[in-house]
Amino acid sequence: MIEKEDPVISEEEAAQYDRQIRLWGLDAQKRLRGSRVLLAGVGGLGAELAKNLILAGVKGLTLLDHKQVSEESCRAQFLIPVSAQGQNRAQASLERAQNLNPMVEVHADSDRVEDKPDDFFLQFDAVCLTGCSRDLMVRVDQLCSQHNIKVFCGDVYGYYGYTFCNLGQEHNYVEEKPKVVKPSSDSSDGPEAKKAKVDPNETTMVKKTASFCTLKAALEVDWTSEKAKASLKRTPVDYFLLHVLLKFRTDKGRDPDPKACAEDSRLLKQIRDDVLEAMGLSGDLLADDFISYCFSEMSPVCAVVGGVLGQEVVKALSQRDAPHRNFFFFDGRKGNGMVDYFGPN
Amino acid sequence: SYCLFSREKKRRRLEDLTEKMAVDSGHMDSDCDWDGRWNHVKKFLERPGPFTHPDFEPSTESLQFLLETCKILVIGAGGLGCELLKNLALSGFRLIHVVDMDTIDVSNLNRQFLFRPKDVGRPKADVAADFINSRISGCKVVPHFKKIQDFDDSFYRQFHIIVCGLDSIIARRWINGMLISLLSYEDGVLDPSSIIPLIDGGTEGFKGNARVILPGMTACIDCTLELYPPQVINFPMCTIATMPRLPEHCVEYARILQWAKERPFGGFLDGDNPEHIQWVFEKSQERAAEFNITGVTYRLTQAACATEVFKIATSAYIPLNNYMVFNDVDGLYTYTFEAERKENCTACSQVPQDLQFPPSAKLQEVLEYLTETASLQMKSPAITTTLEGKNKTLYLQSVKSIEERTRPNLCKTLKELGLSDGQEIAVADVTTPQTVLFKINFTA
């Protein structure tokens, strides 16, 4: 991580960022102002995340994507113009992304994430991985967390989406809490005066620490133990759905494709059976109906997941407010969101 | 015969729209609508229910209708509005109207991403429409730089769905009331084709909520009015600086902007100093006069001066309905629940509201009841009634000359004013497009 000079907020920035500064304070804005972020994958979710971070006013955002613009890319996200077919996705997204906020340094990089050397990642304060294979995410997560770089992962599959974060073993942050006014010790006042009161107008910053595990540990939970089996009832099935979709991506080198709907549906079913069996769990855990709802990136789902992920990145970089620990799952069919922890205690 | 007419109108409207359906499918080629992509929508369209029009055959054409004929109104082109327009356009909707009365301010640029610095000062609706139309081919967004109250029922009737990203409870209640007024009943039974779904969203800081309202069927805005926290007198600076609408905006302008600029007494504003408050009061009145706003009172000014907190106006529910809630140390979760309709809701229950007052009660008490009761929360109600066969205005605040003429009535008792037991009064207010009827029952 590069040493940061204390960033100065200009008058122009103060005017533009007024509404968010009111929310998270000037200190937080300064930290954002000094942060460099890497975003791998500029699909539907990536575009939303890019928009949110650029609008928030980070120092720099690098868009990394080796894929070419397809007909579907133009419809999945709003940064790529219809005329850009055949171009690289990151390059095609650059102009509109930069226009969102000229005060942010936006770069486009058309290399494959897999081909980047280790020290490429070290220039960033936060790394966000979308559309990446499980192995790649595990490798990058391991590397970055060793160097105190915040790691975020996220994907959208049809109506479903998730985010994951690893902020390191010791992530320090502050929370703004209302001040508790100590009761007066004067015994001549009535019992009312002896109660500690909360002063709504006065707040104080409380320091906290949270600990995160690696993606590898989070994904490799052992479900055969008695304790794990007992907690199964409270476990969101989205976690297992994620395993299925990541396995599909590894096996096919792509996500479920509408054009190959019948074949991919059969494969998803098979993978679901295999994955759950390998975990020592029943196939009934994840019912069949997910299959018809996990194709393509649905725009509103990208907006929701991109919004949550964007806010997690902002919180982590500004070191303010409690982070989601460590997964967020969104089910667009039910309109439900769930935060849950997976990994060693 | 009215029922037949209205159904025929609807049938003809549908035919009209279907005829105008674009032959040029543009980017909506059939190969992008793969098997199962719109399963959820199909299920919705094939189920008998409020959205199955009598002349409507559920088939693949339903899908085409939805994507190429469905007309959506987006109210508000601000934070939520920009996101909504983007999501709707990307989802394939092409016929979209957007209404917003505001112009762009530099402080909008951190989130209202359809706007650029060069757009500052221009109407939000216009710029948002331009942006979407020039970047998403096939999409036709029609802007309206207007207040929602500038349109009547004929405007709202043309839409299949209305989505709101508003910043005030009053505006929400108004559109809620408008859609309820469009409902038609045949022999007391609601005609489903007269229902226009209202999807309402609101945010405050890190919190937000969204709800679906089927007017006449599910809980409306007024049914759950008590869920909104009291509207603290704090508003966005852009509204205060350029586009005041409420007396509170005028007071904030004087209290914050003018005071800082003119420093009339040298230092900071002292909420306990009557001279300071008087200064703010007079400046507020000047500002209000400039924008034709009524309602600036000394009491309001005093209240504003006493508060030091400057929060953003609240548009979200307190703890419920798709709201992020802390669930112990381990999780935050969102959840959905169904708000219940209120049996005697002033907006959607069609039941005249009963009020109980002694005949010796002053009109002022009735006025206070209408403004201060949590379930009513009216802003500046105008009260009229029928006496000796003639319509009589008891009190009206929004027109200066009438306010002065009817002000003495506030000190008179209901008996003195000539009201009898069971008398009906009609109340008009900014919170509703239709007058609300109340029945006054005398208590001993």
JSON list of C-alpha atoms in Angstrom, two decimals, chain B residues 77-279:
[
{"chain": "B", "resi": 77, "resn": "ALA", "atom": "CA", "xyz": [-36.04, 12.64, -11.37]},
{"chain": "B", "resi": 78, "resn": "GLY", "atom": "CA", "xyz": [-33.78, 13.01, -8.35]},
{"chain": "B", "resi": 79, "resn": "GLY", "atom": "CA", "xyz": [-31.78, 10.36, -6.51]},
{"chain": "B", "resi": 80, "resn": "LEU", "atom": "CA", "xyz": [-34.32, 7.59, -6.86]},
{"chain": "B", "resi": 81, "resn": "GLY", "atom": "CA", "xyz": [-35.68, 8.87, -10.16]},
{"chain": "B", "resi": 82, "resn": "CYS", "atom": "CA", "xyz": [-32.32, 8.62, -11.94]},
{"chain": "B", "resi": 83, "resn": "GLU", "atom": "CA", "xyz": [-31.82, 5.06, -10.71]},
{"chain": "B", "resi": 84, "resn": "LEU", "atom": "CA", "xyz": [-35.40, 4.13, -11.65]},
{"chain": "B", "resi": 85, "resn": "LEU", "atom": "CA", "xyz": [-35.14, 5.52, -15.17]},
{"chain": "B", "resi": 86, "resn": "LYS", "atom": "CA", "xyz": [-31.89, 3.64, -15.71]},
{"chain": "B", "resi": 87, "resn": "ASN", "atom": "CA", "xyz": [-33.31, 0.34, -14.43]},
{"chain": "B", "resi": 88, "resn": "LEU", "atom": "CA", "xyz": [-36.55, 0.64, -16.38]},
{"chain": "B", "resi": 89, "resn": "ALA", "atom": "CA", "xyz": [-34.79, 1.55, -19.62]},
{"chain": "B", "resi": 90, "resn": "LEU", "atom": "CA", "xyz": [-32.32, -1.32, -19.25]},
{"chain": "B", "resi": 91, "resn": "SER", "atom": "CA", "xyz": [-35.17, -3.73, -18.47]},
{"chain": "B", "resi": 92, "resn": "GLY", "atom": "CA", "xyz": [-36.77, -2.97, -21.82]},
{"chain": "B", "resi": 93, "resn": "PHE", "atom": "CA", "xyz": [-39.54, -0.52, -21.00]},
{"chain": "B", "resi": 94, "resn": "ARG", "atom": "CA", "xyz": [-39.77, 2.07, -23.75]},
{"chain": "B", "resi": 95, "resn": "LEU", "atom": "CA", "xyz": [-42.75, 4.31, -23.03]},
{"chain": "B", "resi": 96, "resn": "ILE", "atom": "CA", "xyz": [-41.81, 6.28, -19.95]},
{"chain": "B", "resi": 97, "resn": "HIS", "atom": "CA", "xyz": [-42.94, 9.69, -18.73]},
{"chain": "B", "resi": 98, "resn": "VAL", "atom": "CA", "xyz": [-41.08, 11.54, -15.99]},
{"chain": "B", "resi": 99, "resn": "VAL", "atom": "CA", "xyz": [-42.36, 14.45, -13.90]},
{"chain": "B", "resi": 100, "resn": "ASP", "atom": "CA", "xyz": [-40.16, 16.71, -11.78]},
{"chain": "B", "resi": 101, "resn": "MET", "atom": "CA", "xyz": [-40.60, 20.35, -10.79]},
{"chain": "B", "resi": 102, "resn": "ASP", "atom": "CA", "xyz": [-37.00, 20.96, -9.77]},
{"chain": "B", "resi": 103, "resn": "THR", "atom": "CA", "xyz": [-33.90, 22.22, -11.51]},
{"chain": "B", "resi": 104, "resn": "ILE", "atom": "CA", "xyz": [-30.43, 20.75, -11.10]},
{"chain": "B", "resi": 105, "resn": "ASP", "atom": "CA", "xyz": [-28.15, 21.91, -8.31]},
{"chain": "B", "resi": 106, "resn": "VAL", "atom": "CA", "xyz": [-24.44, 21.15, -7.94]},
{"chain": "B", "resi": 107, "resn": "SER", "atom": "CA", "xyz": [-25.14, 19.18, -4.74]},
{"chain": "B", "resi": 108, "resn": "ASN", "atom": "CA", "xyz": [-27.24, 16.74, -6.78]},
{"chain": "B", "resi": 109, "resn": "LEU", "atom": "CA", "xyz": [-24.23, 15.57, -8.78]},
{"chain": "B", "resi": 110, "resn": "ASN", "atom": "CA", "xyz": [-22.93, 13.16, -6.16]},
{"chain": "B", "resi": 111, "resn": "ARG", "atom": "CA", "xyz": [-25.78, 10.74, -6.83]},
{"chain": "B", "resi": 112, "resn": "GLN", "atom": "CA", "xyz": [-28.11, 11.96, -9.57]},
{"chain": "B", "resi": 113, "resn": "PHE", "atom": "CA", "xyz": [-25.83, 10.54, -12.18]},
{"chain": "B", "resi": 114, "resn": "LEU", "atom": "CA", "xyz": [-27.82, 11.46, -15.28]},
{"chain": "B", "resi": 115, "resn": "PHE", "atom": "CA", "xyz": [-26.75, 15.06, -14.67]},
{"chain": "B", "resi": 116, "resn": "ARG", "atom": "CA", "xyz": [-23.44, 16.77, -15.45]},
{"chain": "B", "resi": 117, "resn": "PRO", "atom": "CA", "xyz": [-21.98, 20.06, -14.13]},
{"chain": "B", "resi": 118, "resn": "LYS", "atom": "CA", "xyz": [-22.98, 21.81, -17.36]},
{"chain": "B", "resi": 119, "resn": "ASP", "atom": "CA", "xyz": [-26.64, 20.90, -16.64]},
{"chain": "B", "resi": 120, "resn": "VAL", "atom": "CA", "xyz": [-26.83, 22.89, -13.39]},
{"chain": "B", "resi": 121, "resn": "GLY", "atom": "CA", "xyz": [-29.89, 25.16, -13.54]},
{"chain": "B", "resi": 122, "resn": "ARG", "atom": "CA", "xyz": [-31.75, 23.08, -16.14]},
{"chain": "B", "resi": 123, "resn": "PRO", "atom": "CA", "xyz": [-34.94, 21.15, -15.33]},
{"chain": "B", "resi": 124, "resn": "LYS", "atom": "CA", "xyz": [-34.21, 17.66, -14.01]},
{"chain": "B", "resi": 125, "resn": "ALA", "atom": "CA", "xyz": [-36.97, 16.01, -16.04]},
{"chain": "B", "resi": 126, "resn": "ASP", "atom": "CA", "xyz": [-35.62, 17.41, -19.33]},
{"chain": "B", "resi": 127, "resn": "VAL", "atom": "CA", "xyz": [-32.01, 16.46, -18.72]},
{"chain": "B", "resi": 128, "resn": "ALA", "atom": "CA", "xyz": [-32.87, 13.00, -17.45]},
{"chain": "B", "resi": 129, "resn": "ALA", "atom": "CA", "xyz": [-35.04, 12.30, -20.49]},
{"chain": "B", "resi": 130, "resn": "ASP", "atom": "CA", "xyz": [-32.35, 13.57, -22.89]},
{"chain": "B", "resi": 131, "resn": "PHE", "atom": "CA", "xyz": [-29.73, 11.39, -21.27]},
{"chain": "B", "resi": 132, "resn": "ILE", "atom": "CA", "xyz": [-31.75, 8.17, -21.40]},
{"chain": "B", "resi": 133, "resn": "ASN", "atom": "CA", "xyz": [-33.14, 8.79, -24.90]},
{"chain": "B", "resi": 134, "resn": "SER", "atom": "CA", "xyz": [-29.76, 9.42, -26.44]},
{"chain": "B", "resi": 135, "resn": "ARG", "atom": "CA", "xyz": [-28.05, 6.48, -24.81]},
{"chain": "B", "resi": 136, "resn": "ILE", "atom": "CA", "xyz": [-30.58, 3.67, -24.75]},
{"chain": "B", "resi": 137, "resn": "SER", "atom": "CA", "xyz": [-31.88, 3.09, -28.24]},
{"chain": "B", "resi": 138, "resn": "GLY", "atom": "CA", "xyz": [-35.60, 2.57, -28.61]},
{"chain": "B", "resi": 139, "resn": "CYS", "atom": "CA", "xyz": [-36.40, 4.13, -25.27]},
{"chain": "B", "resi": 140, "resn": "LYS", "atom": "CA", "xyz": [-38.72, 7.14, -25.35]},
{"chain": "B", "resi": 141, "resn": "VAL", "atom": "CA", "xyz": [-38.78, 9.15, -22.16]},
{"chain": "B", "resi": 142, "resn": "VAL", "atom": "CA", "xyz": [-41.17, 12.13, -22.18]},
{"chain": "B", "resi": 143, "resn": "PRO", "atom": "CA", "xyz": [-40.26, 14.82, -19.61]},
{"chain": "B", "resi": 144, "resn": "HIS", "atom": "CA", "xyz": [-42.61, 17.14, -17.73]},
{"chain": "B", "resi": 145, "resn": "PHE", "atom": "CA", "xyz": [-41.11, 20.09, -15.89]},
{"chain": "B", "resi": 146, "resn": "LYS", "atom": "CA", "xyz": [-44.22, 20.42, -13.72]},
{"chain": "B", "resi": 147, "resn": "LYS", "atom": "CA", "xyz": [-45.70, 19.76, -10.29]},
{"chain": "B", "resi": 148, "resn": "ILE", "atom": "CA", "xyz": [-47.75, 16.59, -9.99]},
{"chain": "B", "resi": 149, "resn": "GLN", "atom": "CA", "xyz": [-50.68, 18.83, -9.00]},
{"chain": "B", "resi": 150, "resn": "ASP", "atom": "CA", "xyz": [-50.53, 20.52, -12.42]},
{"chain": "B", "resi": 151, "resn": "PHE", "atom": "CA", "xyz": [-52.06, 17.42, -13.99]},
{"chain": "B", "resi": 152, "resn": "ASP", "atom": "CA", "xyz": [-55.56, 16.13, -13.65]},
{"chain": "B", "resi": 153, "resn": "ASP", "atom": "CA", "xyz": [-57.04, 12.64, -13.81]},
{"chain": "B", "resi": 154, "resn": "SER", "atom": "CA", "xyz": [-56.97, 12.50, -17.61]},
{"chain": "B", "resi": 155, "resn": "PHE", "atom": "CA", "xyz": [-53.17, 12.60, -17.48]},
{"chain": "B", "resi": 156, "resn": "TYR", "atom": "CA", "xyz": [-52.76, 9.90, -14.86]},
{"chain": "B", "resi": 157, "resn": "ARG", "atom": "CA", "xyz": [-55.31, 7.54, -16.41]},
{"chain": "B", "resi": 158, "resn": "GLN", "atom": "CA", "xyz": [-53.05, 6.79, -19.38]},
{"chain": "B", "resi": 159, "resn": "PHE", "atom": "CA", "xyz": [-50.45, 4.96, -17.32]},
{"chain": "B", "resi": 160, "resn": "HIS", "atom": "CA", "xyz": [-50.29, 1.28, -16.48]},
{"chain": "B", "resi": 161, "resn": "ILE", "atom": "CA", "xyz": [-47.93, 1.68, -13.56]},
{"chain": "B", "resi": 162, "resn": "ILE", "atom": "CA", "xyz": [-46.77, 4.69, -11.57]},
{"chain": "B", "resi": 163, "resn": "VAL", "atom": "CA", "xyz": [-43.43, 4.68, -9.74]},
{"chain": "B", "resi": 164, "resn": "CYS", "atom": "CA", "xyz": [-42.49, 7.37, -7.22]},
{"chain": "B", "resi": 165, "resn": "GLY", "atom": "CA", "xyz": [-39.19, 8.70, -6.03]},
{"chain": "B", "resi": 166, "resn": "LEU", "atom": "CA", "xyz": [-40.60, 11.68, -4.16]},
{"chain": "B", "resi": 167, "resn": "ASP", "atom": "CA", "xyz": [-39.09, 13.72, -1.37]},
{"chain": "B", "resi": 168, "resn": "SER", "atom": "CA", "xyz": [-42.20, 14.67, 0.55]},
{"chain": "B", "resi": 169, "resn": "ILE", "atom": "CA", "xyz": [-45.01, 12.92, 2.34]},
{"chain": "B", "resi": 170, "resn": "ILE", "atom": "CA", "xyz": [-47.48, 15.50, 1.10]},
{"chain": "B", "resi": 171, "resn": "ALA", "atom": "CA", "xyz": [-46.76, 14.73, -2.53]},
{"chain": "B", "resi": 172, "resn": "ARG", "atom": "CA", "xyz": [-47.08, 11.01, -1.85]},
{"chain": "B", "resi": 173, "resn": "ARG", "atom": "CA", "xyz": [-50.45, 11.50, -0.25]},
{"chain": "B", "resi": 174, "resn": "TRP", "atom": "CA", "xyz": [-51.56, 13.61, -3.16]},
{"chain": "B", "resi": 175, "resn": "ILE", "atom": "CA", "xyz": [-50.76, 11.04, -5.84]},
{"chain": "B", "resi": 176, "resn": "ASN", "atom": "CA", "xyz": [-52.18, 8.34, -3.59]},
{"chain": "B", "resi": 177, "resn": "GLY", "atom": "CA", "xyz": [-55.42, 10.31, -3.39]},
{"chain": "B", "resi": 178, "resn": "MET", "atom": "CA", "xyz": [-55.42, 10.90, -7.15]},
{"chain": "B", "resi": 179, "resn": "LEU", "atom": "CA", "xyz": [-55.18, 7.19, -7.96]},
{"chain": "B", "resi": 180, "resn": "ILE", "atom": "CA", "xyz": [-57.89, 6.37, -5.45]},
{"chain": "B", "resi": 181, "resn": "SER", "atom": "CA", "xyz": [-60.12, 8.92, -7.15]},
{"chain": "B", "resi": 182, "resn": "LEU", "atom": "CA", "xyz": [-59.66, 7.04, -10.43]},
{"chain": "B", "resi": 183, "resn": "LEU", "atom": "CA", "xyz": [-61.16, 3.86, -9.01]},
{"chain": "B", "resi": 184, "resn": "SER", "atom": "CA", "xyz": [-64.59, 2.92, -10.28]},
{"chain": "B", "resi": 185, "resn": "TYR", "atom": "CA", "xyz": [-67.09, 0.80, -8.44]},
{"chain": "B", "resi": 186, "resn": "GLU", "atom": "CA", "xyz": [-70.01, -1.14, -9.92]},
{"chain": "B", "resi": 187, "resn": "ASP", "atom": "CA", "xyz": [-72.69, -1.87, -7.34]},
{"chain": "B", "resi": 188, "resn": "GLY", "atom": "CA", "xyz": [-70.11, -1.43, -4.62]},
{"chain": "B", "resi": 189, "resn": "VAL", "atom": "CA", "xyz": [-67.65, -3.81, -6.29]},
{"chain": "B", "resi": 190, "resn": "LEU", "atom": "CA", "xyz": [-64.29, -2.44, -7.37]},
{"chain": "B", "resi": 191, "resn": "ASP", "atom": "CA", "xyz": [-63.62, -2.61, -11.13]},
{"chain": "B", "resi": 192, "resn": "PRO", "atom": "CA", "xyz": [-60.12, -4.14, -11.32]},
{"chain": "B", "resi": 193, "resn": "SER", "atom": "CA", "xyz": [-59.28, -2.46, -14.62]},
{"chain": "B", "resi": 194, "resn": "SER", "atom": "CA", "xyz": [-59.49, 0.92, -12.91]},
{"chain": "B", "resi": 195, "resn": "ILE", "atom": "CA", "xyz": [-56.61, 0.10, -10.60]},
{"chain": "B", "resi": 196, "resn": "ILE", "atom": "CA", "xyz": [-53.26, 1.70, -11.41]},
{"chain": "B", "resi": 197, "resn": "PRO", "atom": "CA", "xyz": [-50.52, 0.18, -9.23]},
{"chain": "B", "resi": 198, "resn": "LEU", "atom": "CA", "xyz": [-48.38, 2.68, -7.36]},
{"chain": "B", "resi": 199, "resn": "ILE", "atom": "CA", "xyz": [-44.82, 1.69, -6.50]},
{"chain": "B", "resi": 200, "resn": "ASP", "atom": "CA", "xyz": [-43.42, 4.05, -3.92]},
{"chain": "B", "resi": 201, "resn": "GLY", "atom": "CA", "xyz": [-39.84, 4.37, -2.74]},
{"chain": "B", "resi": 202, "resn": "GLY", "atom": "CA", "xyz": [-38.10, 6.61, -0.25]},
{"chain": "B", "resi": 203, "resn": "THR", "atom": "CA", "xyz": [-34.64, 7.03, 1.21]},
{"chain": "B", "resi": 204, "resn": "GLU", "atom": "CA", "xyz": [-33.07, 8.82, 4.12]},
{"chain": "B", "resi": 205, "resn": "GLY", "atom": "CA", "xyz": [-29.34, 8.59, 4.59]},
{"chain": "B", "resi": 206, "resn": "PHE", "atom": "CA", "xyz": [-28.42, 4.91, 4.67]},
{"chain": "B", "resi": 207, "resn": "LYS", "atom": "CA", "xyz": [-31.99, 3.74, 4.96]},
{"chain": "B", "resi": 208, "resn": "GLY", "atom": "CA", "xyz": [-34.65, 3.16, 2.37]},
{"chain": "B", "resi": 209, "resn": "ASN", "atom": "CA", "xyz": [-37.84, 1.33, 1.62]},
{"chain": "B", "resi": 210, "resn": "ALA", "atom": "CA", "xyz": [-40.05, 0.38, -1.29]},
{"chain": "B", "resi": 211, "resn": "ARG", "atom": "CA", "xyz": [-43.68, -0.65, -1.31]},
{"chain": "B", "resi": 212, "resn": "VAL", "atom": "CA", "xyz": [-46.33, -1.67, -3.79]},
{"chain": "B", "resi": 213, "resn": "ILE", "atom": "CA", "xyz": [-49.77, -0.13, -3.48]},
{"chain": "B", "resi": 214, "resn": "LEU", "atom": "CA", "xyz": [-52.81, -1.42, -5.35]},
{"chain": "B", "resi": 215, "resn": "PRO", "atom": "CA", "xyz": [-55.27, 1.41, -4.73]},
{"chain": "B", "resi": 216, "resn": "GLY", "atom": "CA", "xyz": [-58.55, 0.12, -3.37]},
{"chain": "B", "resi": 217, "resn": "MET", "atom": "CA", "xyz": [-57.06, -3.29, -2.63]},
{"chain": "B", "resi": 218, "resn": "THR", "atom": "CA", "xyz": [-53.99, -2.99, -0.44]},
{"chain": "B", "resi": 219, "resn": "ALA", "atom": "CA", "xyz": [-52.88, -0.53, 2.21]},
{"chain": "B", "resi": 220, "resn": "CYS", "atom": "CA", "xyz": [-52.51, 2.97, 0.80]},
{"chain": "B", "resi": 221, "resn": "ILE", "atom": "CA", "xyz": [-50.18, 5.77, 1.91]},
{"chain": "B", "resi": 222, "resn": "ASP", "atom": "CA", "xyz": [-52.72, 7.16, 4.38]},
{"chain": "B", "resi": 223, "resn": "CYS", "atom": "CA", "xyz": [-53.46, 3.73, 5.85]},
{"chain": "B", "resi": 224, "resn": "THR", "atom": "CA", "xyz": [-49.93, 3.66, 7.20]},
{"chain": "B", "resi": 225, "resn": "LEU", "atom": "CA", "xyz": [-49.39, 7.37, 7.77]},
{"chain": "B", "resi": 226, "resn": "GLU", "atom": "CA", "xyz": [-48.42, 6.84, 11.39]},
{"chain": "B", "resi": 227, "resn": "LEU", "atom": "CA", "xyz": [-45.34, 4.93, 10.31]},
{"chain": "B", "resi": 228, "resn": "TYR", "atom": "CA", "xyz": [-43.71, 8.10, 9.04]},
{"chain": "B", "resi": 229, "resn": "PRO", "atom": "CA", "xyz": [-41.65, 9.87, 11.68]},
{"chain": "B", "resi": 230, "resn": "PRO", "atom": "CA", "xyz": [-42.65, 13.47, 12.40]},
{"chain": "B", "resi": 231, "resn": "GLN", "atom": "CA", "xyz": [-41.40, 15.70, 9.64]},
{"chain": "B", "resi": 232, "resn": "VAL", "atom": "CA", "xyz": [-38.65, 17.70, 11.28]},
{"chain": "B", "resi": 233, "resn": "ILE", "atom": "CA", "xyz": [-38.17, 21.16, 9.87]},
{"chain": "B", "resi": 234, "resn": "ASN", "atom": "CA", "xyz": [-35.03, 20.47, 7.87]},
{"chain": "B", "resi": 235, "resn": "PHE", "atom": "CA", "xyz": [-34.79, 20.55, 4.12]},
{"chain": "B", "resi": 236, "resn": "PRO", "atom": "CA", "xyz": [-32.20, 20.17, 1.38]},
{"chain": "B", "resi": 237, "resn": "MET", "atom": "CA", "xyz": [-30.25, 23.35, 0.74]},
{"chain": "B", "resi": 238, "resn": "CYS", "atom": "CA", "xyz": [-31.07, 23.33, -2.97]},
{"chain": "B", "resi": 239, "resn": "THR", "atom": "CA", "xyz": [-34.80, 23.58, -2.24]},
{"chain": "B", "resi": 240, "resn": "ILE", "atom": "CA", "xyz": [-34.25, 26.34, 0.30]},
{"chain": "B", "resi": 241, "resn": "ALA", "atom": "CA", "xyz": [-31.95, 28.33, -1.95]},
{"chain": "B", "resi": 242, "resn": "THR", "atom": "CA", "xyz": [-33.85, 28.24, -5.19]},
{"chain": "B", "resi": 243, "resn": "MET", "atom": "CA", "xyz": [-37.22, 26.58, -5.03]},
{"chain": "B", "resi": 244, "resn": "PRO", "atom": "CA", "xyz": [-39.09, 27.13, -1.78]},
{"chain": "B", "resi": 245, "resn": "ARG", "atom": "CA", "xyz": [-42.53, 25.63, -1.60]},
{"chain": "B", "resi": 246, "resn": "LEU", "atom": "CA", "xyz": [-43.37, 25.57, 2.09]},
{"chain": "B", "resi": 247, "resn": "PRO", "atom": "CA", "xyz": [-43.31, 28.25, 4.81]},
{"chain": "B", "resi": 248, "resn": "GLU", "atom": "CA", "xyz": [-40.61, 26.15, 6.51]},
{"chain": "B", "resi": 249, "resn": "HIS", "atom": "CA", "xyz": [-38.32, 26.64, 3.49]},
{"chain": "B", "resi": 250, "resn": "CYS", "atom": "CA", "xyz": [-38.67, 30.41, 3.84]},
{"chain": "B", "resi": 251, "resn": "VAL", "atom": "CA", "xyz": [-37.82, 30.33, 7.51]},
{"chain": "B", "resi": 252, "resn": "GLU", "atom": "CA", "xyz": [-34.77, 28.15, 6.86]},
{"chain": "B", "resi": 253, "resn": "TYR", "atom": "CA", "xyz": [-33.62, 30.52, 4.14]},
{"chain": "B", "resi": 254, "resn": "ALA", "atom": "CA", "xyz": [-33.73, 33.46, 6.53]},
{"chain": "B", "resi": 255, "resn": "ARG", "atom": "CA", "xyz": [-32.37, 31.52, 9.49]},
{"chain": "B", "resi": 256, "resn": "ILE", "atom": "CA", "xyz": [-29.43, 29.95, 7.70]},
{"chain": "B", "resi": 257, "resn": "LEU", "atom": "CA", "xyz": [-28.54, 31.76, 4.50]},
{"chain": "B", "resi": 258, "resn": "GLN", "atom": "CA", "xyz": [-29.57, 35.33, 5.13]},
{"chain": "B", "resi": 259, "resn": "TRP", "atom": "CA", "xyz": [-28.40, 35.36, 8.75]},
{"chain": "B", "resi": 260, "resn": "ALA", "atom": "CA", "xyz": [-24.97, 34.07, 7.74]},
{"chain": "B", "resi": 261, "resn": "LYS", "atom": "CA", "xyz": [-24.71, 36.67, 5.02]},
{"chain": "B", "resi": 262, "resn": "GLU", "atom": "CA", "xyz": [-26.01, 39.72, 6.89]},
{"chain": "B", "resi": 263, "resn": "ARG", "atom": "CA", "xyz": [-25.08, 38.90, 10.49]},
{"chain": "B", "resi": 264, "resn": "PRO", "atom": "CA", "xyz": [-27.66, 41.46, 11.74]},
{"chain": "B", "resi": 265, "resn": "PHE", "atom": "CA", "xyz": [-26.65, 41.27, 15.40]},
{"chain": "B", "resi": 266, "resn": "GLY", "atom": "CA", "xyz": [-22.99, 40.44, 14.92]},
{"chain": "B", "resi": 267, "resn": "GLY", "atom": "CA", "xyz": [-22.74, 36.88, 16.15]},
{"chain": "B", "resi": 268, "resn": "PHE", "atom": "CA", "xyz": [-24.68, 33.62, 16.04]},
{"chain": "B", "resi": 269, "resn": "LEU", "atom": "CA", "xyz": [-28.43, 33.30, 16.14]},
{"chain": "B", "resi": 270, "resn": "ASP", "atom": "CA", "xyz": [-29.72, 32.94, 19.68]},
{"chain": "B", "resi": 271, "resn": "GLY", "atom": "CA", "xyz": [-32.94, 30.92, 19.71]},
{"chain": "B", "resi": 272, "resn": "ASP", "atom": "CA", "xyz": [-33.93, 32.54, 22.99]},
{"chain": "B", "resi": 273, "resn": "ASN", "atom": "CA", "xyz": [-33.50, 36.14, 21.87]},
{"chain": "B", "resi": 274, "resn": "PRO", "atom": "CA", "xyz": [-36.83, 37.64, 20.73]},
{"chain": "B", "resi": 275, "resn": "GLU", "atom": "CA", "xyz": [-35.02, 40.29, 18.68]},
{"chain": "B", "resi": 276, "resn": "HIS", "atom": "CA", "xyz": [-33.21, 37.59, 16.69]},
{"chain": "B", "resi": 277, "resn": "ILE", "atom": "CA", "xyz": [-36.40, 35.65, 16.12]},
{"chain": "B", "resi": 278, "resn": "GLN", "atom": "CA", "xyz": [-38.22, 38.81, 15.04]},
{"chain": "B", "resi": 279, "resn": "TRP", "atom": "CA", "xyz": [-35.52, 39.48, 12.45]}
]
